[in-house]
Tab-separated table of C-alpha atoms and ligand atoms in Angstrom:
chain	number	residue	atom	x	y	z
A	181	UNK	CA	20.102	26.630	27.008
A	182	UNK	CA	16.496	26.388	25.143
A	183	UNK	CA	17.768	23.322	23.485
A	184	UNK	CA	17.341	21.558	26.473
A	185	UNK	CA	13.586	22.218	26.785
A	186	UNK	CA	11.172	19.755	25.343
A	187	UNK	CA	9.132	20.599	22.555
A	188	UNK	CA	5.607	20.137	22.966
A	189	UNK	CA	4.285	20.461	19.050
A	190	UNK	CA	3.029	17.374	18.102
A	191	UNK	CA	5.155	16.662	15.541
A	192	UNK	CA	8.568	16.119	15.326
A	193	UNK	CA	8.792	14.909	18.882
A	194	UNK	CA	11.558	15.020	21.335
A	195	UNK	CA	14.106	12.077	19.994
A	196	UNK	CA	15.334	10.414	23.026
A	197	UNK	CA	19.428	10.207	23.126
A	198	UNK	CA	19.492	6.116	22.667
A	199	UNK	CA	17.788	7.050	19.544
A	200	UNK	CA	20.110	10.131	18.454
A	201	UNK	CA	22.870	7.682	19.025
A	202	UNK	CA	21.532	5.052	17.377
A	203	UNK	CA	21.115	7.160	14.165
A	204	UNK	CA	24.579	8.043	14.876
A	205	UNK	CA	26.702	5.655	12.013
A	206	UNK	CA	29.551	6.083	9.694
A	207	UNK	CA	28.104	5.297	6.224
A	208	UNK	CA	27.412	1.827	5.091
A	209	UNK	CA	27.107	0.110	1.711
A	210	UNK	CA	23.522	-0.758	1.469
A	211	UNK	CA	24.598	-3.280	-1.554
A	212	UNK	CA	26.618	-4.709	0.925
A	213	UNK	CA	25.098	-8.375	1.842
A	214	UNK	CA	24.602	-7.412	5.735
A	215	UNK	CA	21.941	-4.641	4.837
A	216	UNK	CA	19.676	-7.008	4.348
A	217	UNK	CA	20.034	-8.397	8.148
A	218	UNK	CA	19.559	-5.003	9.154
A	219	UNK	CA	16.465	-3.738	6.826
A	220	UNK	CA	14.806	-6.991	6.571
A	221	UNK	CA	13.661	-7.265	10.166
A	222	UNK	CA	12.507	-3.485	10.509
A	223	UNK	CA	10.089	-4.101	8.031
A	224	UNK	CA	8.646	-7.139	9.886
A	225	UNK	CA	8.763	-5.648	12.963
A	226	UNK	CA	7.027	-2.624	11.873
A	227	UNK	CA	3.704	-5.188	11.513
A	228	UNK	CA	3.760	-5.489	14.780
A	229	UNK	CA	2.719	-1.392	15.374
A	230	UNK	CA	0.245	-1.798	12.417
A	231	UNK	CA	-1.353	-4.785	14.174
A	232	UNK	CA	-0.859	-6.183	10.312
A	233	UNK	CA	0.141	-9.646	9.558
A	234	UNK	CA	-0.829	-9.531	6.078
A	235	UNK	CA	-0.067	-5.801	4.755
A	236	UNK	CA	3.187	-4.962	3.652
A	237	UNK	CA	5.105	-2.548	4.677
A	238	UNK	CA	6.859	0.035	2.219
A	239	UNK	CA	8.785	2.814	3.145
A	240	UNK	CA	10.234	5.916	1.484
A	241	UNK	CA	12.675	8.714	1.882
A	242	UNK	CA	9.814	11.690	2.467
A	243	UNK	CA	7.979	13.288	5.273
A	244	UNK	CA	4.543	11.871	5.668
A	245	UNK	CA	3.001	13.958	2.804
A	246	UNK	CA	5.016	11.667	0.318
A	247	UNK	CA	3.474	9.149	1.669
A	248	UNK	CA	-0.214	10.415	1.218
A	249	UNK	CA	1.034	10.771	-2.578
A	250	UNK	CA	2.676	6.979	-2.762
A	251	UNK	CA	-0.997	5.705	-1.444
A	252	UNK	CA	-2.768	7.689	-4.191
A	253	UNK	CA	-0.336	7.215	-7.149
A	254	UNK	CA	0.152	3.563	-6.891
A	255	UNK	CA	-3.489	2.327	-6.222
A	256	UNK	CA	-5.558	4.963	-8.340
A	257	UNK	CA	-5.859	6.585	-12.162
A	258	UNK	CA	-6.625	10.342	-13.192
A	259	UNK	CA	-10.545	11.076	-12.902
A	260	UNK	CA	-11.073	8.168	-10.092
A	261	UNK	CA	-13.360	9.204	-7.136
A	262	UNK	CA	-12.445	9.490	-3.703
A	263	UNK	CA	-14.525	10.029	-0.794
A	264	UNK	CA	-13.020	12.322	2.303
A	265	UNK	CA	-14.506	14.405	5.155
A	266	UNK	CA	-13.018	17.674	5.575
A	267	UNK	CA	-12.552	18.716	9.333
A	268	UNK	CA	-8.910	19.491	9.760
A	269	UNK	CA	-5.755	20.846	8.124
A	270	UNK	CA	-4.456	17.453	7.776
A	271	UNK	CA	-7.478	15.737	5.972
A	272	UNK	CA	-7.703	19.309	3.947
A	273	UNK	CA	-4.227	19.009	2.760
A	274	UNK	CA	-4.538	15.520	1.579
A	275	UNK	CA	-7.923	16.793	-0.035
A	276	UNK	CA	-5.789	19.209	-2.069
A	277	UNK	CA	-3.078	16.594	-2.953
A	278	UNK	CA	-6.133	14.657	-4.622
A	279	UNK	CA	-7.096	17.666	-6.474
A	280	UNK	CA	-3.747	18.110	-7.982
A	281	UNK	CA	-3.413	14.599	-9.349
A	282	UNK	CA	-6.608	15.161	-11.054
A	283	UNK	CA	-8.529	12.994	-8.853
A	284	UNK	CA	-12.581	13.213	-8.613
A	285	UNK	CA	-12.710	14.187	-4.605
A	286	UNK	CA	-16.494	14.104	-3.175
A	287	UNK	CA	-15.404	16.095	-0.185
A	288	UNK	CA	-18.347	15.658	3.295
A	289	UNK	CA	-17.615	18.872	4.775
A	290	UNK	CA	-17.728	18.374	8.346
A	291	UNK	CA	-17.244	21.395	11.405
A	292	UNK	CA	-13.602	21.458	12.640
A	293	UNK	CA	-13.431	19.477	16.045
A	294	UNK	CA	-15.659	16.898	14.759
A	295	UNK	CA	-14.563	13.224	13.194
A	296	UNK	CA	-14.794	10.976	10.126
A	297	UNK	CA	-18.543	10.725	10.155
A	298	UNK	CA	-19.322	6.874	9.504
A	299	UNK	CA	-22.962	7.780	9.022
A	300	UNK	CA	-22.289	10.295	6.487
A	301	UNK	CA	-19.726	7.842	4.494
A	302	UNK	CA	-22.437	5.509	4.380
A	303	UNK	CA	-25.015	7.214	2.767
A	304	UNK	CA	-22.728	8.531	0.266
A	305	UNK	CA	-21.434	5.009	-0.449
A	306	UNK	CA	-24.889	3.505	-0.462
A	307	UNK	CA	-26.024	6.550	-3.072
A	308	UNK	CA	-22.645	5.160	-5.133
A	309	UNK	CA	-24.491	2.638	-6.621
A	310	UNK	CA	-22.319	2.265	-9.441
A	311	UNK	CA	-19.223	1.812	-7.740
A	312	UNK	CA	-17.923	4.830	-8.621
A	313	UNK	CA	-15.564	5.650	-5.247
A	314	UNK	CA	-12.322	3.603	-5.429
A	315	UNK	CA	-11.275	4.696	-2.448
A	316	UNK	CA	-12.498	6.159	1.369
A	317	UNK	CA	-9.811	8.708	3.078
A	318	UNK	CA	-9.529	9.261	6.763
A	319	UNK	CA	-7.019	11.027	8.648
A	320	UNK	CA	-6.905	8.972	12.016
A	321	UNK	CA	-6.043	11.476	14.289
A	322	UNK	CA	-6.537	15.065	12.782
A	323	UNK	CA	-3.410	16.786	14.397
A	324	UNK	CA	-5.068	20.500	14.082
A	325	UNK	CA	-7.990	20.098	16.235
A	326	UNK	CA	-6.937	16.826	18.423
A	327	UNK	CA	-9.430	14.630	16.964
A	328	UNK	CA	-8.728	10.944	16.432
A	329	UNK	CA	-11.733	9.535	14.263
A	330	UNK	CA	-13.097	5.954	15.001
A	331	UNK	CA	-11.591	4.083	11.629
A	332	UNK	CA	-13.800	0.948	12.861
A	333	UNK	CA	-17.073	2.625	12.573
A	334	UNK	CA	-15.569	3.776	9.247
A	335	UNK	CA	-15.103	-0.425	8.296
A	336	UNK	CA	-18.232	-0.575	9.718
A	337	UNK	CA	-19.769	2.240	7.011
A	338	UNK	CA	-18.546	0.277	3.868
A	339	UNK	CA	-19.461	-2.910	4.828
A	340	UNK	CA	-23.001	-1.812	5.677
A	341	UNK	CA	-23.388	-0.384	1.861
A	342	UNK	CA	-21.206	-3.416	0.611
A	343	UNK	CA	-19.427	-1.501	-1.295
A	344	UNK	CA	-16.280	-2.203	-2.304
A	345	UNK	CA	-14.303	0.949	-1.874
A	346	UNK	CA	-10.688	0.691	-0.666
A	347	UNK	CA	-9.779	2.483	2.679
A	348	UNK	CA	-6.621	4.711	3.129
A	349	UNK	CA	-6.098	5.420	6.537
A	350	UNK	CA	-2.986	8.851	7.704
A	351	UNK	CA	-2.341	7.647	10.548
A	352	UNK	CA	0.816	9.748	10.887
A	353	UNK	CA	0.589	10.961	14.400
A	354	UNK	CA	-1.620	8.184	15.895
A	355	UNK	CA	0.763	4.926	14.920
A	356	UNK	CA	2.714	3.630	17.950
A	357	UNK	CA	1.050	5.732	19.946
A	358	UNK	CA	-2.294	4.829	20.101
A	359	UNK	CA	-3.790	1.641	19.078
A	360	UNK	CA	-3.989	0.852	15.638
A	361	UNK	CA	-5.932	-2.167	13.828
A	362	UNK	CA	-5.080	-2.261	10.296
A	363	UNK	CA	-6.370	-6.098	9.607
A	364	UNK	CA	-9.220	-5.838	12.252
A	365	UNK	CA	-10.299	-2.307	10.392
A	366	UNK	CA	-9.240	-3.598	6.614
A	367	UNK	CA	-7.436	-0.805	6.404
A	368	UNK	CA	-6.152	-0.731	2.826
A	369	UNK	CA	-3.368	1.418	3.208
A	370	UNK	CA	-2.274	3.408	6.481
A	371	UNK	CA	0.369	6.307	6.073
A	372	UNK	CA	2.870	6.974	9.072
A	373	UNK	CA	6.205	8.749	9.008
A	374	UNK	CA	9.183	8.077	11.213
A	375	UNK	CA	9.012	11.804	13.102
A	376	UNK	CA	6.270	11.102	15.597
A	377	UNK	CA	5.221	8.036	17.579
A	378	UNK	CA	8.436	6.535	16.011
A	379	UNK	CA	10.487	9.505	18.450
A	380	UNK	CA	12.709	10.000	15.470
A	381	UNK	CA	14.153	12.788	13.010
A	382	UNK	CA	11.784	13.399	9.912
A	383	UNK	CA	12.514	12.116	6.696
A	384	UNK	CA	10.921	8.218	6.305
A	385	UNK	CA	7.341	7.245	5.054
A	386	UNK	CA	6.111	4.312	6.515
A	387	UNK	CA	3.433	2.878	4.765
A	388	UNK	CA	1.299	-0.876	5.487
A	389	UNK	CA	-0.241	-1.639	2.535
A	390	UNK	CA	-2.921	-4.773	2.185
A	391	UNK	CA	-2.964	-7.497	-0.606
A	392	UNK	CA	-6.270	-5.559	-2.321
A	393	UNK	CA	-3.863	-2.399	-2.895
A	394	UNK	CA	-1.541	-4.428	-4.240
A	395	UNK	CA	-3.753	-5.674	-6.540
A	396	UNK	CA	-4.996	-2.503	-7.643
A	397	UNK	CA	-1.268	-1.398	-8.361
A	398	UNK	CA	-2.094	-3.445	-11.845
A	399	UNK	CA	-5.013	-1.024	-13.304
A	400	UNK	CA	-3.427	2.005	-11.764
A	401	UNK	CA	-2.334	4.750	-14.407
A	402	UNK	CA	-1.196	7.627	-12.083
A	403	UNK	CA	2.502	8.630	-12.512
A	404	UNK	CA	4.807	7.359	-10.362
A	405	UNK	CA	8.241	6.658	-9.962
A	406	UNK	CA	10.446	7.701	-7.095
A	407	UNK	CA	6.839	6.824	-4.877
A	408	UNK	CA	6.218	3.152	-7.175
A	409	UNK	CA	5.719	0.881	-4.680
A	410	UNK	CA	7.118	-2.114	-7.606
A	411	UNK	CA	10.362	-0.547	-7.995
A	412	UNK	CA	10.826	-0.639	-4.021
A	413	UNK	CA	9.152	-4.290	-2.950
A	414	UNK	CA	11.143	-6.259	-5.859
A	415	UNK	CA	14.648	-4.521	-4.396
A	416	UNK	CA	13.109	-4.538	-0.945
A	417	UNK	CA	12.534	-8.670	-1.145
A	418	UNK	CA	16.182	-8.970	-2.309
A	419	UNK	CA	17.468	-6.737	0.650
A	420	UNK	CA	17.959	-3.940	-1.236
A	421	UNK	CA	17.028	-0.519	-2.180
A	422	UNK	CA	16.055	0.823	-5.361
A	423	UNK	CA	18.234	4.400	-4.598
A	424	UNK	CA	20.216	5.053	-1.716
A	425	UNK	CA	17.999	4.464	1.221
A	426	UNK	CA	18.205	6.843	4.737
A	427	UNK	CA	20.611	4.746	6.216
A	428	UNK	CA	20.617	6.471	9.643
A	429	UNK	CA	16.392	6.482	9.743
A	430	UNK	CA	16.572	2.919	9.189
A	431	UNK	CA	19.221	2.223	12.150
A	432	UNK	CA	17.024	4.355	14.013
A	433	UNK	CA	13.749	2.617	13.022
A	434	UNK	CA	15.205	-0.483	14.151
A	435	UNK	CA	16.285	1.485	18.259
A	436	UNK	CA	12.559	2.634	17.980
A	437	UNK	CA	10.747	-0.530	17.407
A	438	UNK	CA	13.295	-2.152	20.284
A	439	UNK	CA	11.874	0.643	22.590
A	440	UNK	CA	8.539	0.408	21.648
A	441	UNK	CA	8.657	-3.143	22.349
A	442	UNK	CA	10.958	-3.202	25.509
A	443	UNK	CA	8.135	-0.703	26.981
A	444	UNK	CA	4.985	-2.671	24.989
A	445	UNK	CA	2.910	-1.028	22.868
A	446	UNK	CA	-0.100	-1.434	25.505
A	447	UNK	CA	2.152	0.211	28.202
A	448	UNK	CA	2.644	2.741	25.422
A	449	UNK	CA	-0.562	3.134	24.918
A	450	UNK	CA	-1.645	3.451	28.263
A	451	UNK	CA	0.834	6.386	29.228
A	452	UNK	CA	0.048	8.289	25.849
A	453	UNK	CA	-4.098	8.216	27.339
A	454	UNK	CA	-2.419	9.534	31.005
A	455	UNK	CA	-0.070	12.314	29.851
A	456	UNK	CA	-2.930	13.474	27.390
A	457	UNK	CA	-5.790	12.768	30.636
A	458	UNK	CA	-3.412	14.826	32.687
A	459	UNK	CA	-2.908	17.910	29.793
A	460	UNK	CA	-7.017	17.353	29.414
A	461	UNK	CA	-7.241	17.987	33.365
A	462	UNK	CA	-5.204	20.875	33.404
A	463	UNK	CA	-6.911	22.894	30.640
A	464	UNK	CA	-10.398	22.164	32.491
A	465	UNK	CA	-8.906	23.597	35.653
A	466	UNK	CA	-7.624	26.494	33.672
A	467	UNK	CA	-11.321	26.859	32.420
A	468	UNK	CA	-10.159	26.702	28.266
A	469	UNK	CA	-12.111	24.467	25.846
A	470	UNK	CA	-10.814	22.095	24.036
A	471	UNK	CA	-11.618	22.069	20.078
A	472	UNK	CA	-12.632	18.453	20.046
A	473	UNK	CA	-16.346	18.547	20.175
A	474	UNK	CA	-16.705	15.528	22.471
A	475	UNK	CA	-14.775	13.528	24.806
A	476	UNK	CA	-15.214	9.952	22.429
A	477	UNK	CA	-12.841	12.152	20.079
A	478	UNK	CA	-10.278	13.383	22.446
A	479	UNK	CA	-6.728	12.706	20.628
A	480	UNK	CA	-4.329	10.930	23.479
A	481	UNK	CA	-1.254	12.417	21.507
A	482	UNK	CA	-2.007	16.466	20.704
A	483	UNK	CA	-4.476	18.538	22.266
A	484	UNK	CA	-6.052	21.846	20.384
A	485	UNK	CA	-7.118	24.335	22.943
A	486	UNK	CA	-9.328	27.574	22.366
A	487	UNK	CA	-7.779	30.477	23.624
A	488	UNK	CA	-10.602	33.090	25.478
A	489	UNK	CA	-12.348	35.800	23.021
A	490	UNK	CA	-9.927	38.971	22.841
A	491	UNK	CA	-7.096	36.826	22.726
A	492	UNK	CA	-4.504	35.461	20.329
A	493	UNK	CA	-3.016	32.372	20.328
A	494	UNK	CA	-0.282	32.960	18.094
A	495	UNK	CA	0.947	35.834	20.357
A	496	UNK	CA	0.991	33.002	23.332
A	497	UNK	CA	2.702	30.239	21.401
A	498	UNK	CA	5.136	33.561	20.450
A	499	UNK	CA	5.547	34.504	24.151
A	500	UNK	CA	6.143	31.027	25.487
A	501	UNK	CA	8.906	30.522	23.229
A	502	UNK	CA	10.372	34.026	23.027
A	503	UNK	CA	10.505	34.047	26.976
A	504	UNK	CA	10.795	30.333	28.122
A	505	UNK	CA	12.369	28.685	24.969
A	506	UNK	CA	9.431	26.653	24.973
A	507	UNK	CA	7.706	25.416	21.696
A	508	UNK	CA	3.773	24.915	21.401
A	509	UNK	CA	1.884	24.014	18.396
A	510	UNK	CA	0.096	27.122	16.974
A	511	UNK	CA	-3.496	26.925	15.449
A	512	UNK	CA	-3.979	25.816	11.882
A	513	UNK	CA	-6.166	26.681	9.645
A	514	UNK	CA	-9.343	28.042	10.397
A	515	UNK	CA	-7.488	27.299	14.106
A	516	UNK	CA	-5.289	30.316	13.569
A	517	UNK	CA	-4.647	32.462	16.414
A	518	UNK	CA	-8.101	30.895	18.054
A	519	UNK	CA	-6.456	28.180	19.262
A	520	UNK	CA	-3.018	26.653	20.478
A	521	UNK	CA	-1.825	23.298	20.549
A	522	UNK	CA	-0.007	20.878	23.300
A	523	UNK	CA	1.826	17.911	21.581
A	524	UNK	CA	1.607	15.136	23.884
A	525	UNK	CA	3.028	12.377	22.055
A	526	UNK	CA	6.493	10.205	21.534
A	527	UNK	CA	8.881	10.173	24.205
A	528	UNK	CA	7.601	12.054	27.113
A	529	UNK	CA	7.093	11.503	30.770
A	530	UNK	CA	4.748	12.884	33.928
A	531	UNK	CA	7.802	15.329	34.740
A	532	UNK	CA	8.035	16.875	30.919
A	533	UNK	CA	4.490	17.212	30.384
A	534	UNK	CA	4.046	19.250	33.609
A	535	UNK	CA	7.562	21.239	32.481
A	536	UNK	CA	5.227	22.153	30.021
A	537	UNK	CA	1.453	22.677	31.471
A	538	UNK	CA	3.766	24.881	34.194
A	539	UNK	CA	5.364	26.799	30.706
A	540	UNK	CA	2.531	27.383	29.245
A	541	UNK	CA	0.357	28.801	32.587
A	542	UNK	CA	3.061	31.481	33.089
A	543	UNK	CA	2.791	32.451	29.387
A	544	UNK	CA	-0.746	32.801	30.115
A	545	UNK	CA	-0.354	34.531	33.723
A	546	UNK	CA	2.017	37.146	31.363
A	547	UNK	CA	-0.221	37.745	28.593
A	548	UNK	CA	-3.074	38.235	31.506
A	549	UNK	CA	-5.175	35.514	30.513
A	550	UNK	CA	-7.807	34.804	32.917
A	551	UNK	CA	-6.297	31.636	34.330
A	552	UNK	CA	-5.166	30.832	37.770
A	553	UNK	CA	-1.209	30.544	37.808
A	554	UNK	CA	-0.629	26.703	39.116
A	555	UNK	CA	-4.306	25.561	38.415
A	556	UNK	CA	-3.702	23.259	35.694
A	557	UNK	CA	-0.425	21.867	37.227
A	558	UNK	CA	-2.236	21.219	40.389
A	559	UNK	CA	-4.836	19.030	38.562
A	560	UNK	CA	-2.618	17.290	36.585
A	561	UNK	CA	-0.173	16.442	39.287
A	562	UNK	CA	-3.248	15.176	41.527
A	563	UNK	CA	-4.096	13.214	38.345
A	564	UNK	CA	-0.841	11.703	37.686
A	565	UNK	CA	-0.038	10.376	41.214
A	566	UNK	CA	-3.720	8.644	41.186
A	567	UNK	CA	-3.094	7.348	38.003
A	568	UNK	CA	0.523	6.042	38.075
A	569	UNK	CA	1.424	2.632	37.289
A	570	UNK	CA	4.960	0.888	37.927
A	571	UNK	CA	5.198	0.727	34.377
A	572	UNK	CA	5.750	4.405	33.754
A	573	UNK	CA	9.055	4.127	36.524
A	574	UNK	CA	11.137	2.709	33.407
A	575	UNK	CA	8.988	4.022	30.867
A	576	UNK	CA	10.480	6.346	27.547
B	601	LIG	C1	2.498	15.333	10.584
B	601	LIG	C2	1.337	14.861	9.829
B	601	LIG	C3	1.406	14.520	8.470
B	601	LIG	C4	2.662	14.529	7.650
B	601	LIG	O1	3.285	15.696	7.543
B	601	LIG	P1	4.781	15.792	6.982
B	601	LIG	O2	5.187	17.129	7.426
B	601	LIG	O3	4.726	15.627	5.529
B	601	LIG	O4	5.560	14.668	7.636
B	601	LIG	C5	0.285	14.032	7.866
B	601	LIG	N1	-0.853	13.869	8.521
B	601	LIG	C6	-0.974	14.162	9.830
B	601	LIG	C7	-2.269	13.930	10.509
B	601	LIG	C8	0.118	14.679	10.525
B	601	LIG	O5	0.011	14.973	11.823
């Protein structure tokens, strides 16, 4: 019966069933005329959740870290200079795919919990007097320690050192659920994938893409093919594909968007910040620290949560789903077995999120963790019935 549980890693999420069905259809020819009717208005409608009216959107057959490599293959050439902060898994993994396509990465090494530092980018741009950075790379919301970094203040940075550095925003588990301002941030390119705000099965890169990446598509000498974003906007403006495109994703894609919509992205928004306020209240009342330094960088979709000193959080995150048939994110990284993690994020209500607070308090109360059995529920149950709007009745 564990297959009924929620999962509560932040990343795939829970797809809800009008989106399993949706994804549900007998294969199509997608050189047929009517796939354009069907793909065409995905891709406009995916704007929409990039608050983008003049990127482009360009999607792929990958996971998210294809996407990473589409941004950086199509824009830049071997020996280039990027500029990234270290503070997470996520940031440090597209640090390494850098490396490996012989790109110059100035890495600001920054303690995990903590965000982009805009200060830090600045100096280092100012210092870059030459121009030498082509591009700025921020992971939005830095799934390992629940940090989501203020991509603004990041704007902010490069224009104060006019400098004309491109910025490529992962914004892979922040996009549709949290707010997200490509044009108002000139975000150059932002990376998303279809398995986490979107609610649906892994397996499409979704990237926005402004007119200056475009333009440096031209000069760029990095490989690429399966990932060249030429190849897929000249079929892509013809309604076509230039392989065999994941059909199902795409009918999905196209449920997802209707749901985000149907619910609107600011109701989306605003139950994303009360499930994660209610998770936050909970771990307070359990007496647990969260591994965001400070509450400006508290992630509304995953939160990272220090386990006490003598304990393991890999043998929790073990327990819960060994016993309960529960899954929790484990720590990554330098996170490993300090910390655990509570996906909040996608399709999920007041009920499942409590499901899980209530799982994850009787792991504890097992492993004899110095927490109150009910404590965290309690808070977050006062919290939620303070906090509930009408909206939430129909909501996900
Ligand atoms: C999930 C995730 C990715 C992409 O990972 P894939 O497994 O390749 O889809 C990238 N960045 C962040 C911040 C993520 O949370």
């Amino acid at each position: 019966m564990s297959d009924q549980n929620p999962v509560f890693i932040p990343g795939p999420t829970n797809i809800p069933d009008r989106l399993r069905l949706a994804m549900q259809v007998q294969t199509k020819d997608h050189r047929a005329p009517d796939f354009v009717e069907t793909f065409a208005p995905v891709l406009e409608d995916t704007k929409k959740v990039f608050s983008t009216t003049s990127g482009k959107i360009i999607t792929f057959p990958s996971s998210g870290t294809g996407g990473w490599e589409a941004a950086i293959c199509n824009t830049l050439s071997p020996g280039d200079t990027v500029l990234v902060a270290r503070y997470g898994m996520f940031s440090h993994r597209w640090i390494d795919l850098c490396q490996r396509h012989s790109l110059n990465v100035q890495i600001i090494e920054c303690p995990w919990g903590s965000g982009a530092p805009a200060d830090k980018f600045e100096a280092a741009l100012s210092a870059d007097s030459d121009h030498t950075i082509k591009a700025v790379l921020v992971t939005h919301n830095e799934t390992a320690t629940g940090v989501l970094s203020d991509v603004g203040a990041v704007r902010a940075a490069i224009d104060a050192a006019s400098h004309p550095a491109m910025l490529f925003v992962d914004c892979v588990s922040s996009l549709g659920s949290v707010p997200f301002q490509m044009d108002t941030w000139g975000v150059d390119i932002a990376v998303a994938g279809s398995q986490k705000g979107f609610m649906l099965g892994t397996g499409m890169a979704i990237l926005a893409v402004s007119p200056k990446a475009l333009d440096a598509m031209d000069s760029a000498k990095l490989h690429r093919t399966f990932f060249d974003f030429r190849d897929m906007m000249k079929a892509n403006s013809s309604g076509g594909f230039p392989y065999t495109p994941p059909l199902s994703l795409i009918y999905g894609m196209r449920e997802s968007l209707k749901m985000l919509f149907e619910e609107g992205l600011e109701n989306v928004y605003a139950r994303h910040h009360r499930l994660a306020e209610g998770v936050r209240r909970a771990v307070e009342a359990w007496g647990l620290k969260l591994v965001a330094q400070s509450p400006e960088l508290y992630s509304d979709t995953v939160s990272a949560i220090y386990v006490p000193d003598g304990f393991d959080s890999n043998a929790l995150t073990d327990h819960a789903f060994a016993e309960y048939g529960v899954s929790f994110g484990i720590g990554l990284g330098e996170m490993n077995g300090r910390a655990f993690r509570i996906g909040h994020l996608g399709s999920l209500t007041d009920v499942m999120v409590l499901s899980g607070l209530a799982t994850i308090e009787m792991a504890m109360a097992d492993l004899d963790y110095p927490v109150d059995l009910g404590s965290g529920v309690i808070a977050a149950q006062n919290y939620f019935r303070n906090s509930r709007p009408t909206a939430v009745r129909s909501a996900a």
